[in-house]
Tab-separated table of C-alpha atoms in Angstrom:
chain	number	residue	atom	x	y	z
W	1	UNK	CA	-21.762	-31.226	46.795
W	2	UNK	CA	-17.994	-30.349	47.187
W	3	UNK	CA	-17.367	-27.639	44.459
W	4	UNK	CA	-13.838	-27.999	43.175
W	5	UNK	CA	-13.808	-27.516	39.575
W	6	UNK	CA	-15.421	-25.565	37.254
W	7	UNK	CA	-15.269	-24.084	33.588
W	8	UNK	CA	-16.691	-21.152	32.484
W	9	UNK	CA	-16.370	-18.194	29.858
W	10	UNK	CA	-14.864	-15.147	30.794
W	11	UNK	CA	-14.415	-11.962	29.555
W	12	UNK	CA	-12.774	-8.347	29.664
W	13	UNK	CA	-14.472	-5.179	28.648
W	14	UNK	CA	-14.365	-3.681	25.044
W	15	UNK	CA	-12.695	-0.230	25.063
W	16	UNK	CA	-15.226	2.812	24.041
W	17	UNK	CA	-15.100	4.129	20.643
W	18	UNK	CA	-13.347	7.511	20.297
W	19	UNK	CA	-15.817	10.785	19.225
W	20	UNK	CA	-15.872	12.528	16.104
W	21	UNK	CA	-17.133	15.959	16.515
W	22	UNK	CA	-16.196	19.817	15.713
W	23	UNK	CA	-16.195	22.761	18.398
W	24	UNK	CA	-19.229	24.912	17.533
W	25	UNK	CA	-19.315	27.715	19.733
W	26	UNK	CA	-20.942	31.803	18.981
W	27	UNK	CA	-18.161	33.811	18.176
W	28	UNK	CA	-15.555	30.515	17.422
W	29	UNK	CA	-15.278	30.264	14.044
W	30	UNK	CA	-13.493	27.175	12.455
W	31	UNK	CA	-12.893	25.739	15.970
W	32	UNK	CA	-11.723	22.315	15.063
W	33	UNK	CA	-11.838	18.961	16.177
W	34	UNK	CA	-12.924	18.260	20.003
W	35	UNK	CA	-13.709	14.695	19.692
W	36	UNK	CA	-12.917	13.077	22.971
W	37	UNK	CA	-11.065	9.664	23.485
W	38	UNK	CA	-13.292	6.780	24.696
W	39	UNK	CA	-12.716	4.809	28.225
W	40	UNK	CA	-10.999	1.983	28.377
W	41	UNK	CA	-12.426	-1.366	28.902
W	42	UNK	CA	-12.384	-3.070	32.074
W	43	UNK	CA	-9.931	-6.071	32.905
W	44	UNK	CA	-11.054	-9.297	34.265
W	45	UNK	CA	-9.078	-10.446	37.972
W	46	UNK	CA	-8.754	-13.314	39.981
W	47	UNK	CA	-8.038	-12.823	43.488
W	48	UNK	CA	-7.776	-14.951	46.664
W	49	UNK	CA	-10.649	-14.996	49.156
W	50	UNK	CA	-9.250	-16.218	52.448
W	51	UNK	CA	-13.545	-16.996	53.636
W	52	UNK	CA	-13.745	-19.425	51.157
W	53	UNK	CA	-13.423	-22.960	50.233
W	54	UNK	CA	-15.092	-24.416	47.251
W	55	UNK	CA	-15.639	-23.075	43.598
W	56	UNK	CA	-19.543	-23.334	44.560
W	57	UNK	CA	-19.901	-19.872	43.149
W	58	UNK	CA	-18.901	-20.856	39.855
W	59	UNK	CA	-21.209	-23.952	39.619
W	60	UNK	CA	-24.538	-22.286	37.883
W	61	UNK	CA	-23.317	-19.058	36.643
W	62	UNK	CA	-20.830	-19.704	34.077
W	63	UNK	CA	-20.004	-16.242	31.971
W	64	UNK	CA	-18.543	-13.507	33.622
W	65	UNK	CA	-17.640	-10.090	31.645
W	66	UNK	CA	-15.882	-7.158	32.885
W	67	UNK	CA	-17.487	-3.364	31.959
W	68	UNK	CA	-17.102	-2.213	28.683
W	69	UNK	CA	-15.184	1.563	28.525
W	70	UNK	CA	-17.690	4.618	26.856
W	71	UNK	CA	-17.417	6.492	24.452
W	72	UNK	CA	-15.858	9.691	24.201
W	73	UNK	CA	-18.094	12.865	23.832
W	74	UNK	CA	-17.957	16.317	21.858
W	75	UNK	CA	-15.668	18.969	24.374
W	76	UNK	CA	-13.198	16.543	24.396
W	77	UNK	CA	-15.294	15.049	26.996
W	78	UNK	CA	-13.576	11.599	27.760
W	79	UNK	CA	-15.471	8.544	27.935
W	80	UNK	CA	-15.766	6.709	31.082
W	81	UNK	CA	-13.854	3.700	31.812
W	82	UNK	CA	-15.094	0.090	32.054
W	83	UNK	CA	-15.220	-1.487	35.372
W	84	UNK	CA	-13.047	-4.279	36.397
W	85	UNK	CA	-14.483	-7.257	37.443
W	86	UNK	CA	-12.854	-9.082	40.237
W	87	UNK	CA	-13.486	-13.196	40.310
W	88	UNK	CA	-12.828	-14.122	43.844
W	89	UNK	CA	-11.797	-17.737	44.526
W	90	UNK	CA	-10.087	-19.740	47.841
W	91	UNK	CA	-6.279	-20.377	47.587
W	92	UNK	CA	-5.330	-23.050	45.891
W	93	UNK	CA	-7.300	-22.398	43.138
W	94	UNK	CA	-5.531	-23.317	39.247
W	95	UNK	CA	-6.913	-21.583	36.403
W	96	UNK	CA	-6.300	-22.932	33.333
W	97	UNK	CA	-7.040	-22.553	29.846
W	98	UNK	CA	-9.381	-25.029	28.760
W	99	UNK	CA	-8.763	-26.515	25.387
W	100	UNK	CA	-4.940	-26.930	25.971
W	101	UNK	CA	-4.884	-27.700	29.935
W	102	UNK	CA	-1.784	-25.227	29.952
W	103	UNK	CA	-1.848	-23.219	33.455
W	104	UNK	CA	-2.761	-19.182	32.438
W	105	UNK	CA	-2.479	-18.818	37.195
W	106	UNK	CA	-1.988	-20.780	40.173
W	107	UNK	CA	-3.871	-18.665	43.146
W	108	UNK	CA	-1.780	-19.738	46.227
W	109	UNK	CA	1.737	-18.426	47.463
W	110	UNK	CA	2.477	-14.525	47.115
W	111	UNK	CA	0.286	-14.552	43.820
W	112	UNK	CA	-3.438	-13.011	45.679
W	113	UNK	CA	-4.351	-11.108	42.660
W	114	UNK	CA	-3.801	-11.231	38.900
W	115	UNK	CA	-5.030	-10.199	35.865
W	116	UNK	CA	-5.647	-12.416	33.591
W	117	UNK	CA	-7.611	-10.425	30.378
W	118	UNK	CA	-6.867	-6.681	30.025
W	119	UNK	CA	-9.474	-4.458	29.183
W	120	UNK	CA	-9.688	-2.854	25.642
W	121	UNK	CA	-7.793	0.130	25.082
W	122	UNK	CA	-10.529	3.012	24.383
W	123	UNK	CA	-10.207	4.716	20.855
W	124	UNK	CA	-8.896	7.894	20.380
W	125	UNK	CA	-10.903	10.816	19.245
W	126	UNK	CA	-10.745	12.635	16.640
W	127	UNK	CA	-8.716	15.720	18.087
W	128	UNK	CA	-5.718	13.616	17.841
W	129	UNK	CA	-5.988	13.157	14.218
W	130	UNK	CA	-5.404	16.987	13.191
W	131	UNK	CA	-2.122	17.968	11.004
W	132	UNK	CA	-0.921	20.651	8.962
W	133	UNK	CA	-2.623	19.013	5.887
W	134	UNK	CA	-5.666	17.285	7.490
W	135	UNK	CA	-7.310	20.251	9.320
W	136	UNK	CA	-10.763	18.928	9.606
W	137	UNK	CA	-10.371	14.993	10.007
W	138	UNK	CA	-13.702	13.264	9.991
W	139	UNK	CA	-12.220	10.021	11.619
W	140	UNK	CA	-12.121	8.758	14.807
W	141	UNK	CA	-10.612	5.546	16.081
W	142	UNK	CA	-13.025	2.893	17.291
W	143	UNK	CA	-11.804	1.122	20.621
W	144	UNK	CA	-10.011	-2.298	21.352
W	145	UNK	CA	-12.470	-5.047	21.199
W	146	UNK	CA	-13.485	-7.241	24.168
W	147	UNK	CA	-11.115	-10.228	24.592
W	148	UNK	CA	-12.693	-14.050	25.971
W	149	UNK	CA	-11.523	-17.027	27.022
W	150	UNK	CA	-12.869	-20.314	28.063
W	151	UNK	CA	-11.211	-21.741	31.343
W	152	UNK	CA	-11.116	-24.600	33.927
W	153	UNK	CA	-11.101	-23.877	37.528
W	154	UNK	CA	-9.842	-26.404	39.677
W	155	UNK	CA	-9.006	-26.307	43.409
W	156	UNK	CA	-5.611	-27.976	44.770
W	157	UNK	CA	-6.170	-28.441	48.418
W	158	UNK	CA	-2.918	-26.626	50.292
W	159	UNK	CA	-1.843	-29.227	53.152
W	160	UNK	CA	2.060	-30.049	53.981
W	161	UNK	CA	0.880	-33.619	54.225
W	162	UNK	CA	-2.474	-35.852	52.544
W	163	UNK	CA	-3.657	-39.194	54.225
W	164	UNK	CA	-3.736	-41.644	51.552
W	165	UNK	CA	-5.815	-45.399	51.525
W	166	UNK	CA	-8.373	-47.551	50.497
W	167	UNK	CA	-11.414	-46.525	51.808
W	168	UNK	CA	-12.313	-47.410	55.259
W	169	UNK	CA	-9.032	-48.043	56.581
W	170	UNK	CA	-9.151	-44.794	59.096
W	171	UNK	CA	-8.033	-41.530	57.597
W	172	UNK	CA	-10.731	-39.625	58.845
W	173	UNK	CA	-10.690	-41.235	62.317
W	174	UNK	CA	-6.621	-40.216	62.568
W	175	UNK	CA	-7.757	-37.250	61.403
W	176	UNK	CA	-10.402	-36.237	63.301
W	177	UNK	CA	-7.838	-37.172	66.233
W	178	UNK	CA	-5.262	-35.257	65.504
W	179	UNK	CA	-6.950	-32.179	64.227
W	180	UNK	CA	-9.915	-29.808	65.070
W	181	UNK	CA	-11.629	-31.184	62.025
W	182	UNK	CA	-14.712	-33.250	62.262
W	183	UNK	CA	-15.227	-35.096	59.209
W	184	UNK	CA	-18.470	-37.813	58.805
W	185	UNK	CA	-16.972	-41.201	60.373
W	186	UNK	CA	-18.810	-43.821	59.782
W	187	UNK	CA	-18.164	-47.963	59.034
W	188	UNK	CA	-19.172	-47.637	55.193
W	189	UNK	CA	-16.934	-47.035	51.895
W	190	UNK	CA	-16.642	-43.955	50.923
W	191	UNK	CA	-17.536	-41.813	54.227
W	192	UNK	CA	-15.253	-38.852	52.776
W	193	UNK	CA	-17.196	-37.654	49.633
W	194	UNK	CA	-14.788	-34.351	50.354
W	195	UNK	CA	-11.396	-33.504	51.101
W	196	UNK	CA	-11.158	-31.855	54.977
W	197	UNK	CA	-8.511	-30.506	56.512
W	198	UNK	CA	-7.285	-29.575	59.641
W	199	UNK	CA	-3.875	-28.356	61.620
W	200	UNK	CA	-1.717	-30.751	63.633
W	201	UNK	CA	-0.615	-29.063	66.894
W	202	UNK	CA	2.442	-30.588	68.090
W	203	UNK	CA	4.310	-29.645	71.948
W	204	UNK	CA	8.070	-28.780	71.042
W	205	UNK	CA	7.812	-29.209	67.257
W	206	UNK	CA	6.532	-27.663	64.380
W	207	UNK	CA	2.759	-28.240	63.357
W	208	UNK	CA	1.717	-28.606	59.694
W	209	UNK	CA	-1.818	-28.913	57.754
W	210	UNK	CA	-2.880	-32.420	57.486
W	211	UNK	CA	-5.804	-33.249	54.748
W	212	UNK	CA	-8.112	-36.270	54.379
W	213	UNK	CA	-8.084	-37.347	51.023
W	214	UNK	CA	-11.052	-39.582	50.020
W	215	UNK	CA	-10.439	-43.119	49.635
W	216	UNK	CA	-8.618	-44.663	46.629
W	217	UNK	CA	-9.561	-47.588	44.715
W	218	UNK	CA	-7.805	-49.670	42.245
W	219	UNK	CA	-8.110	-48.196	38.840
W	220	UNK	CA	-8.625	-44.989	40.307
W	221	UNK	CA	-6.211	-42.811	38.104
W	222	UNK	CA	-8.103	-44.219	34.967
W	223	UNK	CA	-11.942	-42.767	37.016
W	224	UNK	CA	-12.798	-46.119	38.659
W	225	UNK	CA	-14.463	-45.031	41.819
W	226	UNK	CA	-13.993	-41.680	44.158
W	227	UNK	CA	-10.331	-41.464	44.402
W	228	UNK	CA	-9.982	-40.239	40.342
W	229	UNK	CA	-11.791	-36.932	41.410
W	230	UNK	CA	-9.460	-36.371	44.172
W	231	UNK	CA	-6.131	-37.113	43.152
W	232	UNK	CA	-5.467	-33.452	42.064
W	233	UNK	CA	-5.595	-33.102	45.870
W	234	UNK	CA	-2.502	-34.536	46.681
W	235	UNK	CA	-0.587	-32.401	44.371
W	236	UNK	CA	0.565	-29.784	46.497
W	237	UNK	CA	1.471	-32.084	49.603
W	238	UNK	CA	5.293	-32.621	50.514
W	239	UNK	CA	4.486	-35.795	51.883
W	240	UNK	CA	1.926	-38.521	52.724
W	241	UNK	CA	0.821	-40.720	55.468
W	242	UNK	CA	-0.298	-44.192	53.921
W	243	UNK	CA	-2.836	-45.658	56.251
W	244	UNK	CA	-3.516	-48.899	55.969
W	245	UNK	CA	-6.104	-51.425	57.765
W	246	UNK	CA	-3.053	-53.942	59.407
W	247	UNK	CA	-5.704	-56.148	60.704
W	248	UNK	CA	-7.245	-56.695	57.415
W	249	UNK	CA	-10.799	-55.958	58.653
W	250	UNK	CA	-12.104	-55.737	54.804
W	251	UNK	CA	-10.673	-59.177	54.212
W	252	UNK	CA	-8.084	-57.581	51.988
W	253	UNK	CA	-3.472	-58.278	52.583
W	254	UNK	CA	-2.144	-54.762	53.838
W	255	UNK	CA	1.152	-55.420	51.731
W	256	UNK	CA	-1.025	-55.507	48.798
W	257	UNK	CA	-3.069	-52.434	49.613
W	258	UNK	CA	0.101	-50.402	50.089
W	259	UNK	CA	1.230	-51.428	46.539
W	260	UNK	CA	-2.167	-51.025	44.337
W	261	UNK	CA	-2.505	-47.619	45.914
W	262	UNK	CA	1.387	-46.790	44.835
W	263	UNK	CA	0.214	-48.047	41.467
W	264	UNK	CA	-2.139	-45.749	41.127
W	265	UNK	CA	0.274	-42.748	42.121
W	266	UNK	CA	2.241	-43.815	39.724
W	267	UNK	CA	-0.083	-43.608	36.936
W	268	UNK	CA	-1.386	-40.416	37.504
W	269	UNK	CA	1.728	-38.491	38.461
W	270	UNK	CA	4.920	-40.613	38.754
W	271	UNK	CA	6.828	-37.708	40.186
W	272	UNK	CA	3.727	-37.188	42.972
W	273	UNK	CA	4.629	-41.220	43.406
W	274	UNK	CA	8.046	-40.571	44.478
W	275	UNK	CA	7.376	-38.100	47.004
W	276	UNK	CA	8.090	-39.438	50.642
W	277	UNK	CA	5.728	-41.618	52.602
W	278	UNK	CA	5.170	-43.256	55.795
W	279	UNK	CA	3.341	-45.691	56.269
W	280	UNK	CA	0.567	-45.651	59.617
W	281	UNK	CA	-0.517	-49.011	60.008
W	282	UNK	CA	-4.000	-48.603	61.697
W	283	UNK	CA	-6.615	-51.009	63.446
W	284	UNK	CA	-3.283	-52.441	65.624
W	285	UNK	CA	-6.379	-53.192	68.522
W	286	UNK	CA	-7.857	-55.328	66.368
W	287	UNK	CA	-4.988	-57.936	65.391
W	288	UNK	CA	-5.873	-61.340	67.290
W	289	UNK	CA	-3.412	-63.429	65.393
W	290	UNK	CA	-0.172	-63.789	66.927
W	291	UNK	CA	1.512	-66.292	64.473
W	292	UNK	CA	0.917	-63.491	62.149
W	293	UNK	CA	1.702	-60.278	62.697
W	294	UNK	CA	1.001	-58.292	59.416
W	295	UNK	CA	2.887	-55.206	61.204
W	296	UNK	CA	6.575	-56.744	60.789
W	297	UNK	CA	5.822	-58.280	57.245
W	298	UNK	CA	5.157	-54.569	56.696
W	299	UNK	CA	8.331	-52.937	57.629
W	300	UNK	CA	10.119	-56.412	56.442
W	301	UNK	CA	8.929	-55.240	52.840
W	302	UNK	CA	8.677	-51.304	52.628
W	303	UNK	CA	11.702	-50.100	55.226
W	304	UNK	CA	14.648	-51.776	53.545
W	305	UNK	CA	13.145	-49.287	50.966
W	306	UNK	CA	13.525	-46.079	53.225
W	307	UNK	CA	9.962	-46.264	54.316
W	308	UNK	CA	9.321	-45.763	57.589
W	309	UNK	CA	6.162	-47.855	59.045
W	310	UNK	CA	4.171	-46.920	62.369
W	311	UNK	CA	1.633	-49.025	64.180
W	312	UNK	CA	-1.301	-47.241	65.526
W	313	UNK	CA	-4.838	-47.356	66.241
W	314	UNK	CA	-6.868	-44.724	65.643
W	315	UNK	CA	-9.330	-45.695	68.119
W	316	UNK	CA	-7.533	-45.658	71.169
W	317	UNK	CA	-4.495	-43.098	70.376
W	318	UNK	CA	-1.693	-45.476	70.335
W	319	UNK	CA	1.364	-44.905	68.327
W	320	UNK	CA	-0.101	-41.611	67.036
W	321	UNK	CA	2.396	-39.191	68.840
W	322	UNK	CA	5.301	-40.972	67.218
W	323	UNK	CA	4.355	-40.725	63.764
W	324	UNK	CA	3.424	-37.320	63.595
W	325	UNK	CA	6.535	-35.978	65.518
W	326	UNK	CA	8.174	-38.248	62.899
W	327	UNK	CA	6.315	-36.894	60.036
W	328	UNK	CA	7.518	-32.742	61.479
W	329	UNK	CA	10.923	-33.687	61.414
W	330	UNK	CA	10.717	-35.085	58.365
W	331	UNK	CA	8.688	-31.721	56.923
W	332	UNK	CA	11.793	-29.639	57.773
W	333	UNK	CA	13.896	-31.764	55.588
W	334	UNK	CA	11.507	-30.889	52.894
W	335	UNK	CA	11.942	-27.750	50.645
W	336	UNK	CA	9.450	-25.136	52.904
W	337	UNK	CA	8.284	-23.151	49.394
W	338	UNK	CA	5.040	-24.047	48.969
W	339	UNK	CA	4.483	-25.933	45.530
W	340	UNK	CA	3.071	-23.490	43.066
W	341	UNK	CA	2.028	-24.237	39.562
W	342	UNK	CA	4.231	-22.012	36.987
W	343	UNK	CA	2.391	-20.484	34.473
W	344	UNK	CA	2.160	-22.162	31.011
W	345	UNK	CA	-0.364	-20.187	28.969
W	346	UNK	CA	0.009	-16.877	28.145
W	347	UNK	CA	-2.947	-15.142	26.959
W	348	UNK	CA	-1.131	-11.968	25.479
W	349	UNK	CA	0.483	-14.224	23.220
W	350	UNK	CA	-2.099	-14.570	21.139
W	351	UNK	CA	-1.269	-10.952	20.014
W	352	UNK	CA	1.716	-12.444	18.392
W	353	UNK	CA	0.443	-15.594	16.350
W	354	UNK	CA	-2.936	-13.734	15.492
W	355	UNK	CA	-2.742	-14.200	11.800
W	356	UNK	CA	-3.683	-9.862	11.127
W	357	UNK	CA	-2.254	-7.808	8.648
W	358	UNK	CA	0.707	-5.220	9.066
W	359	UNK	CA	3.034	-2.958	6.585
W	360	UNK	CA	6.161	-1.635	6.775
W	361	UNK	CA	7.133	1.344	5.091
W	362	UNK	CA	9.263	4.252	4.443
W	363	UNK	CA	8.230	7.851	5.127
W	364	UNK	CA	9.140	10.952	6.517
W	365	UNK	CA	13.033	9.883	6.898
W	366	UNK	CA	11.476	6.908	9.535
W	367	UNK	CA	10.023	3.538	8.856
W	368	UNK	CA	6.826	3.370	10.066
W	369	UNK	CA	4.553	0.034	10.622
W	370	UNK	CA	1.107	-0.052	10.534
W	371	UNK	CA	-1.814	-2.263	10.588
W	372	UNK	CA	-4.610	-4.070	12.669
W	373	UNK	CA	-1.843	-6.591	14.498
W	374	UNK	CA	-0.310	-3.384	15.349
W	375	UNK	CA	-3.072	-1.478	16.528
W	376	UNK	CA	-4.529	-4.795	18.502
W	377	UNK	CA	-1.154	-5.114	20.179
W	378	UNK	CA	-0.530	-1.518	21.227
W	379	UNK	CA	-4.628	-1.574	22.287
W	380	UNK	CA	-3.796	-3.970	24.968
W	381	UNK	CA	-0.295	-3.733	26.180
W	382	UNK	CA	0.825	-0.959	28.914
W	383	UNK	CA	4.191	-0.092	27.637
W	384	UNK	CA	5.196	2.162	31.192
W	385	UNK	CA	5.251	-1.322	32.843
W	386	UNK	CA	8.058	-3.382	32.853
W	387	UNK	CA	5.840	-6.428	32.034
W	388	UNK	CA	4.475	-4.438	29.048
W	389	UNK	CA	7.587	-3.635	27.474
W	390	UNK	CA	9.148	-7.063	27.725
W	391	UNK	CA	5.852	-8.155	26.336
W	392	UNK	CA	6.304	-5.208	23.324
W	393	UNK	CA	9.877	-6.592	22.669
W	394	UNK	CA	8.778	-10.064	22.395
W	395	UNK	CA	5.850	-9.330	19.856
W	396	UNK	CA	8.338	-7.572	17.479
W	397	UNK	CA	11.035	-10.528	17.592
W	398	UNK	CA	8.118	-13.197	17.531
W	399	UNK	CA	5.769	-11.710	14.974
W	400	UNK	CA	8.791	-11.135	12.765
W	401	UNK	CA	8.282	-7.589	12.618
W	402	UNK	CA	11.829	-6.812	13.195
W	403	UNK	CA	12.895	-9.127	10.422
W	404	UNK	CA	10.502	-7.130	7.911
W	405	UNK	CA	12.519	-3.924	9.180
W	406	UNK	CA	15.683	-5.435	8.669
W	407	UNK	CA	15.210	-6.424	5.301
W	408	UNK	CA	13.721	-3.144	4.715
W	409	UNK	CA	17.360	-1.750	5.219
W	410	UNK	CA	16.948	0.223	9.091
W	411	UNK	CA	20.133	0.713	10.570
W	412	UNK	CA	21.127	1.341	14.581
W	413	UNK	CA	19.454	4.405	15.446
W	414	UNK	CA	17.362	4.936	12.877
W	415	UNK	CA	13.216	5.867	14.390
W	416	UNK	CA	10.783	3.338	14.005
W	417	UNK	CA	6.959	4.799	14.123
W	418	UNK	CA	3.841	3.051	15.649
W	419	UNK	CA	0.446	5.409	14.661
W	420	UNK	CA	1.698	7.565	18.179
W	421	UNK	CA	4.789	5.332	19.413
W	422	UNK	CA	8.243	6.284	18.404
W	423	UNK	CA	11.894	4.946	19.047
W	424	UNK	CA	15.270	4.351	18.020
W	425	UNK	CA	15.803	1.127	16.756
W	426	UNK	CA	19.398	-0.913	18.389
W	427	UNK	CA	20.040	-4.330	18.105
């Protein structure tokens, strides 16, 4: 079966808990705290796999957890770092969170790689905690705990152009023509249980990816039929080819097909519904009935409205050429970036609207805030990245930390402490 969707549980590594421990050594007396820091935990990547296809992988295993860090030893010995674990899916792929639907990545374009849960940052050991006062700390600071999140996988086909219908009406056959792809063709509804693909080749013009979407069905966008597991398909294409049986082999109008599919556009996407089409009315060999020729009562009703029909058959060839040197030109009018979900959810924020404890006091001539939102924060964000700071500046606006400070009296360039972070604070 065609693998593409697919929820599971994922996970990055816990960071390892830093060491309490004193040197002990012949000859060393009082030698101090040598607890060693523990390893941080591993993140959790997607990346694109250009061999593959379908989320198949993903079907009967369903949690996935990155290594957790170690922890630190005596020596200051530090402890080893989790290892990453790298999910590896075929472009196209959408990950999103799965109790809002919001989009956390969208694997296709220039984004081949991204991390979606950081590890844990390991605790630190004990050496750190040493002062003038506190000579012979007994405390060491436990690492950043594992982080998980349930998602849906789903796969967006990437073609420049989908072949839309009722079933039965040809798409494979014009594909299969057209293309090097050989998908099942048979007289029978529902013959494409899968969406194939394949490149157009054209002499003196551009080609572009053509893909076979299976057959749609009245009612479709509400999960009548095939066509409702499908229709996430045709979200990426720039345009479609509607094929439609002219000859009305199924006993079915073609002027009524062409509208109950556009219905069901509509109704799941309106703004997929107003992306261009052209029609490709197919089975032209078979039309017997002179008086009436359903080809002209389908450009009478769908040109005046700017779209284009083509008669073809897509058992003996003709017509073909001219729609799909039609259908280039008409790509290059089209914006070239390739559509590409932004992202919605953000799992960092959860940092920020984590309901955990902080202070903020005075001491020392600084203000200094403390507590488990602000060690959980600082355990998981990488403040020498650009990324990370913008992230760091957004939690203290957000979380209303830098309201607390304000009405605690700081002024421009007065020092702001973080357990080992320090700056200036400027509006």
């Amino acid at each position: 079966m065609f693998a593409d969707r697919a929820k599971i549980l994922i996970r990055s590594g816990k960071g390892g808990d830093g060491h309490c421990s004193f040197r002990r050594e012949l000859y060393v007396p009082n030698g101090g705290p040598d607890g060693g820091d523990g390893g941080h935990g591993g993140d959790l990547i997607f990346e694109v796999d250009e061999g593959l296809n379908t989320l198949v992988d993903y079907r009967h295993k369903r949690k996935f957890a990155a290594g957790d860090g170690e922890q630190g030893g005596k020596r200051r010995c530090h402890g080893k770092d989790g290892k990453d674990l790298v999910l590896r899916v075929p472009e196209g792929t959408v990950i999103k969170e799965s109790v809002s639907g919001k989009v956390i990545a969208d694997m296709s374009g220039e984004n081949r790689r991204q991390v979606v849960l950081k590890g844990g940052r390991g605790g630190l050991g004990n050496q750190h905690f040493a002062t003038s006062t506190m000579q012979v700390p007994k405390y060491a600071q436990p690492g950043q705990p594992a982080r998980e999140l349930e998602v849906n996988l789903e796969l967006k086909v990437i073609a420049d152009v989908g072949l839309i219908g009722f079933p039965n009406v040809g798409k494979s056959t014009l594909l299969s023509r057209v293309t090097n792809a050989e998908p099942k063709i048979a007289n029978y509804h529902f013959t494409t249980l899968n969406p194939n693909l394949g490149v157009v080749d054209l002499d003196g013009a551009k080609g572009f990816v053509m893909a076979d979407i299976p057959g749609l069905i009245e009612g479709a966008s509400e999960g009548v039929g095939l066509g409702h597991e499908f229709l996430r398909h045709i979200e990426r294409t720039k345009l479609m080819i509607h094929v439609v049986d002219a000859a009305g082999t199924e006993g079915r109008d073609p002027v009524d097909d062409i509208h109950k599919i556009n219905a069901e556009l509509e109704a799941y996407n309106p703004e997929i519904a107003e992306r261009p089409q052209v029609i490709a009315a197919n089975k032209t060999d078979l039309i017997f009935d002179p008086e009436d020729d359903p080809v002209q009562r389908l450009k009478d009703e769908f040109e005046p409205k700017g779209i284009k029909v083509f008669p073809i058959s897509g058992a003996t060839g003709k017509g073909i050429s001219d729609l799909l040197y039609y259908v280039s030109n008409e790509l290059q009018k089209l914006d070239q970036k390739p559509v590409v979900f932004e992202q919605e959810y953000f799992p960092d924020d959860e940092l920020i609207y984590e309901d955990l404890p902080y202070t903020v006091e005075q001491a020392d001539g600084m203000y200094v805030v403390e507590g488990p939102k602000i060690e959980k924060m600082l355990g998981y964000t990488n403040l020498d990245s650009e990324k990370g700071f913008a992230f760091f500046q957004k939690f203290l606006k957000d979380s209303g930390i830098l309201a607390d400070l304000e009405r605690a009296g700081i002024q421009e360039g007065d020092t702001v402490r973080m357990y080992g972070l320090q700056f200036d604070y400027y509006k």
